Amino acid sequence: QRHDALVLGVGGVVLVNSPVFAATDVVIEGSEHVSTEAVQRLVTIPSGTTLFNVNADAITEALSENPWVTGVSIEREFPHTLRIKPEERTVAAIVYIPADDIAWAIGSDGNWIAPVSLSVSTDAEGNVVEGAVEGGQTLTGADAAHALARKDGAILFTDVPTDVEPSTGREVSSEVVLAGLAYANGFSPEFIAQIQSLSLPSVDAITA
């Protein structure tokens, strides 16, 4: 019985590392905020990788250099295809800082994610799109921030104090921004979709 178990164990190792299932076709996909090119720059698939021994933890660690990434989706399509796509953080709020004309995304984990572009294109219905389209327009500043918040199903914070200092990966510590997040947590997604923004000049003066 021990001999049989050893044979099965060795057979399993051989199968895991067998070139019959070598990952010779690696398909890299981007996500909403992480381009395919960004993923390709971060991910390296070592020689000898198969559909069974692919190191998901190593890929996740490599992709985590991008602040938007929280995990990775790996799909196996036999016999030789690996499909890799980053999993993104959920955006809870977009914070528009008018003094710097910049906007930052905050994740549902209460951490700052990264700045977002304040020049976006929309279609005739106001949806954010890639590139200019007929009947659409280019938005900047607070209008762009609002369009991005709407796209992510998040809420837009405006009129924040000048001492709010975002930093990628850092936990939100501003009392007024934390108060805004707590305030918004009481809203349903349907209600948030109807709010243009939350004004956060101070903890005692939050208005929708």
Coordinates of C-alpha atoms in Angstrom, one line a residue:
Q1 CA 0.0 0.0 0.0
R2 CA 2.9 2.4 0.7
H3 CA 4.4 1.5 -2.7
D4 CA 1.0 2.3 -4.3
A5 CA 0.8 5.6 -2.5
L6 CA 4.4 6.5 -3.6
V7 CA 3.6 5.8 -7.2
L8 CA 0.4 7.9 -7.0
G9 CA 2.4 10.7 -5.4
V10 CA 5.1 10.7 -8.0
G11 CA 2.5 10.4 -10.7
G12 CA 0.8 13.5 -9.4
V13 CA 4.0 15.5 -9.4
V14 CA 4.7 14.4 -13.0
L15 CA 1.2 15.4 -14.1
V16 CA 1.5 18.9 -12.4
N17 CA 4.7 19.6 -14.2
S18 CA 4.0 17.7 -17.4
P19 CA 4.7 19.6 -20.7
V20 CA 1.5 18.1 -22.0
F21 CA -0.2 21.0 -20.1
A22 CA 2.5 23.6 -20.6
A23 CA 1.2 27.2 -20.4
T24 CA 2.3 28.1 -23.9
D25 CA -0.7 30.5 -24.6
V26 CA -0.9 33.2 -21.8
V27 CA -3.7 35.7 -22.4
I28 CA -3.3 38.9 -20.4
E29 CA -6.4 41.0 -19.8
G30 CA -6.7 44.5 -18.3
S31 CA -9.5 45.7 -16.0
E32 CA -11.4 49.0 -15.5
H33 CA -8.5 50.9 -14.1
V34 CA -5.5 48.6 -14.9
S35 CA -4.6 48.5 -18.6
T36 CA -3.5 45.3 -20.4
E37 CA -0.1 46.9 -20.9
A38 CA 0.3 47.6 -17.2
V39 CA -0.4 43.9 -16.4
Q40 CA 2.0 42.8 -19.1
R41 CA 4.8 44.9 -17.5
L42 CA 4.2 43.4 -14.1
V43 CA 3.6 39.8 -14.8
T44 CA 6.2 37.3 -15.8
I45 CA 5.3 33.6 -16.4
P46 CA 8.4 31.4 -15.6
S47 CA 9.6 28.8 -18.1
G48 CA 8.2 25.4 -17.2
T49 CA 4.8 26.8 -16.0
T50 CA 1.9 24.5 -16.6
L51 CA -1.8 24.9 -16.1
F52 CA -1.4 23.0 -12.8
N53 CA 1.6 24.6 -11.2
V54 CA 1.1 28.3 -12.1
N55 CA 2.0 30.4 -9.0
A56 CA -1.1 32.5 -8.4
D57 CA 0.4 34.1 -5.2
A58 CA 3.5 35.3 -7.1
I59 CA 1.3 36.8 -9.9
T60 CA -0.9 38.5 -7.2
E61 CA 2.2 39.9 -5.5
A62 CA 3.6 41.2 -8.7
L63 CA 0.3 42.8 -9.7
S64 CA 0.0 44.4 -6.2
E65 CA 2.5 47.0 -7.3
N66 CA -0.5 48.6 -8.9
P67 CA -2.6 50.2 -6.2
W68 CA -5.9 49.3 -7.9
V69 CA -5.2 45.5 -7.7
T70 CA -6.5 43.4 -4.8
G71 CA -6.2 40.0 -6.4
V72 CA -6.0 38.0 -9.6
S73 CA -8.4 35.8 -11.6
I74 CA -6.7 32.9 -13.4
E75 CA -8.7 30.8 -15.8
R76 CA -7.3 27.5 -17.2
E77 CA -8.4 26.5 -20.7
F78 CA -7.0 23.1 -21.5
P79 CA -4.6 22.1 -22.8
H80 CA -2.3 25.2 -23.0
T81 CA -4.1 28.5 -22.2
L82 CA -3.9 30.6 -19.1
R83 CA -6.1 33.7 -18.9
I84 CA -4.9 36.2 -16.3
K85 CA -6.9 39.3 -15.2
P86 CA -6.5 41.5 -12.2
E87 CA -9.2 41.9 -9.6
E88 CA -9.8 45.5 -8.6
R89 CA -10.6 47.3 -5.4
T90 CA -14.1 48.6 -5.1
V91 CA -14.4 52.4 -5.2
A92 CA -16.4 53.8 -2.3
A93 CA -15.8 57.5 -3.1
I94 CA -14.1 60.0 -5.4
V95 CA -12.7 63.0 -3.5
Y96 CA -12.3 66.2 -5.6
I97 CA -9.7 68.6 -4.2
P98 CA -10.3 71.9 -6.0
A99 CA -7.2 73.6 -4.7
D100 CA -5.1 71.2 -6.7
D101 CA -7.7 70.3 -9.4
I102 CA -7.1 66.7 -8.6
A103 CA -9.4 63.8 -7.6
W104 CA -8.6 60.6 -5.6
A105 CA -10.4 57.3 -5.3
I106 CA -11.1 55.8 -1.9
G107 CA -11.6 52.0 -1.6
S108 CA -14.3 50.3 0.3
D109 CA -11.6 49.2 2.7
G110 CA -11.2 52.9 3.8
N111 CA -7.8 53.3 2.1
W112 CA -6.7 55.8 -0.5
I113 CA -6.3 54.1 -3.9
A114 CA -4.8 56.5 -6.4
P115 CA -5.5 59.7 -8.3
V116 CA -7.9 59.6 -11.2
S117 CA -7.8 61.4 -14.5
L118 CA -9.8 64.7 -14.6
S119 CA -10.2 64.7 -18.4
V120 CA -12.8 62.2 -19.5
S121 CA -14.9 61.6 -22.6
T122 CA -18.6 60.8 -22.3
D123 CA -21.2 59.7 -24.8
A124 CA -24.5 61.5 -25.4
E125 CA -26.0 59.9 -22.2
G126 CA -23.2 61.1 -20.1
N127 CA -21.5 57.7 -19.7
V128 CA -17.7 57.7 -19.5
V129 CA -16.2 56.2 -22.7
E130 CA -12.8 55.6 -24.3
G131 CA -12.1 58.4 -26.8
A132 CA -14.4 61.0 -28.3
V133 CA -17.8 59.9 -29.7
E134 CA -20.4 61.7 -31.7
G135 CA -22.8 63.6 -29.5
G136 CA -20.5 63.2 -26.5
Q137 CA -18.2 65.7 -24.8
T138 CA -15.0 66.1 -22.8
L139 CA -15.3 66.8 -19.1
T140 CA -12.7 68.3 -16.8
G141 CA -12.5 69.2 -13.1
A142 CA -15.4 68.5 -10.9
D143 CA -17.6 67.5 -13.8
A144 CA -15.1 64.7 -14.7
A145 CA -14.9 63.6 -11.1
H146 CA -18.7 63.3 -10.9
A147 CA -18.8 61.3 -14.1
L148 CA -16.1 58.9 -12.8
A149 CA -17.9 58.5 -9.5
R150 CA -21.1 57.7 -11.3
K151 CA -19.3 55.1 -13.5
D152 CA -17.9 53.4 -10.4
G153 CA -21.2 53.5 -8.5
A154 CA -19.4 55.7 -5.9
I155 CA -20.2 59.0 -4.3
L156 CA -18.4 62.3 -5.0
F157 CA -16.9 64.3 -2.1
T158 CA -16.4 68.0 -2.8
D159 CA -15.3 71.1 -0.8
V160 CA -13.0 69.1 1.4
P161 CA -10.5 71.1 3.6
T162 CA -7.1 71.9 2.3
D163 CA -5.4 69.8 4.9
V164 CA -6.7 66.5 3.4
E165 CA -3.6 64.7 2.2
P166 CA -4.2 61.5 0.2
S167 CA -1.5 58.9 -0.2
T168 CA -1.7 55.6 -2.1
G169 CA -2.4 52.7 0.1
R170 CA -2.7 54.7 3.3
E171 CA -5.8 54.5 5.5
V172 CA -8.0 57.6 5.4
S173 CA -7.4 59.6 8.6
S174 CA -9.1 62.9 7.8
E175 CA -12.1 63.2 10.2
V176 CA -14.2 65.0 7.7
V177 CA -13.6 62.4 4.9
L178 CA -14.3 59.6 7.4
A179 CA -17.5 61.4 8.4
G180 CA -18.5 61.6 4.7
L181 CA -17.9 57.9 4.3
A182 CA -19.9 57.1 7.3
Y183 CA -22.7 59.4 6.1
A184 CA -22.7 57.7 2.7
N185 CA -22.8 54.2 4.2
G186 CA -26.4 55.0 5.3
F187 CA -27.5 55.4 1.7
S188 CA -28.7 52.7 -0.7
P189 CA -26.8 52.5 -4.1
E190 CA -30.0 53.8 -5.8
F191 CA -30.0 56.9 -3.6
I192 CA -26.3 57.5 -4.1
A193 CA -26.9 57.5 -7.9
Q194 CA -29.3 60.5 -7.4
I195 CA -26.7 62.5 -5.4
Q196 CA -24.6 65.0 -7.4
S197 CA -22.0 65.2 -4.5
L198 CA -21.5 65.4 -0.8
S199 CA -20.0 68.8 0.3
L200 CA -17.5 68.2 3.2
P201 CA -16.3 71.6 4.4
S202 CA -16.3 70.3 8.0
V203 CA -17.7 67.4 10.1
D204 CA -20.6 69.6 11.2
A205 CA -21.5 70.9 7.7
I206 CA -22.0 67.9 5.5
T207 CA -24.6 68.5 2.8
A208 CA -25.8 66.5 -0.1

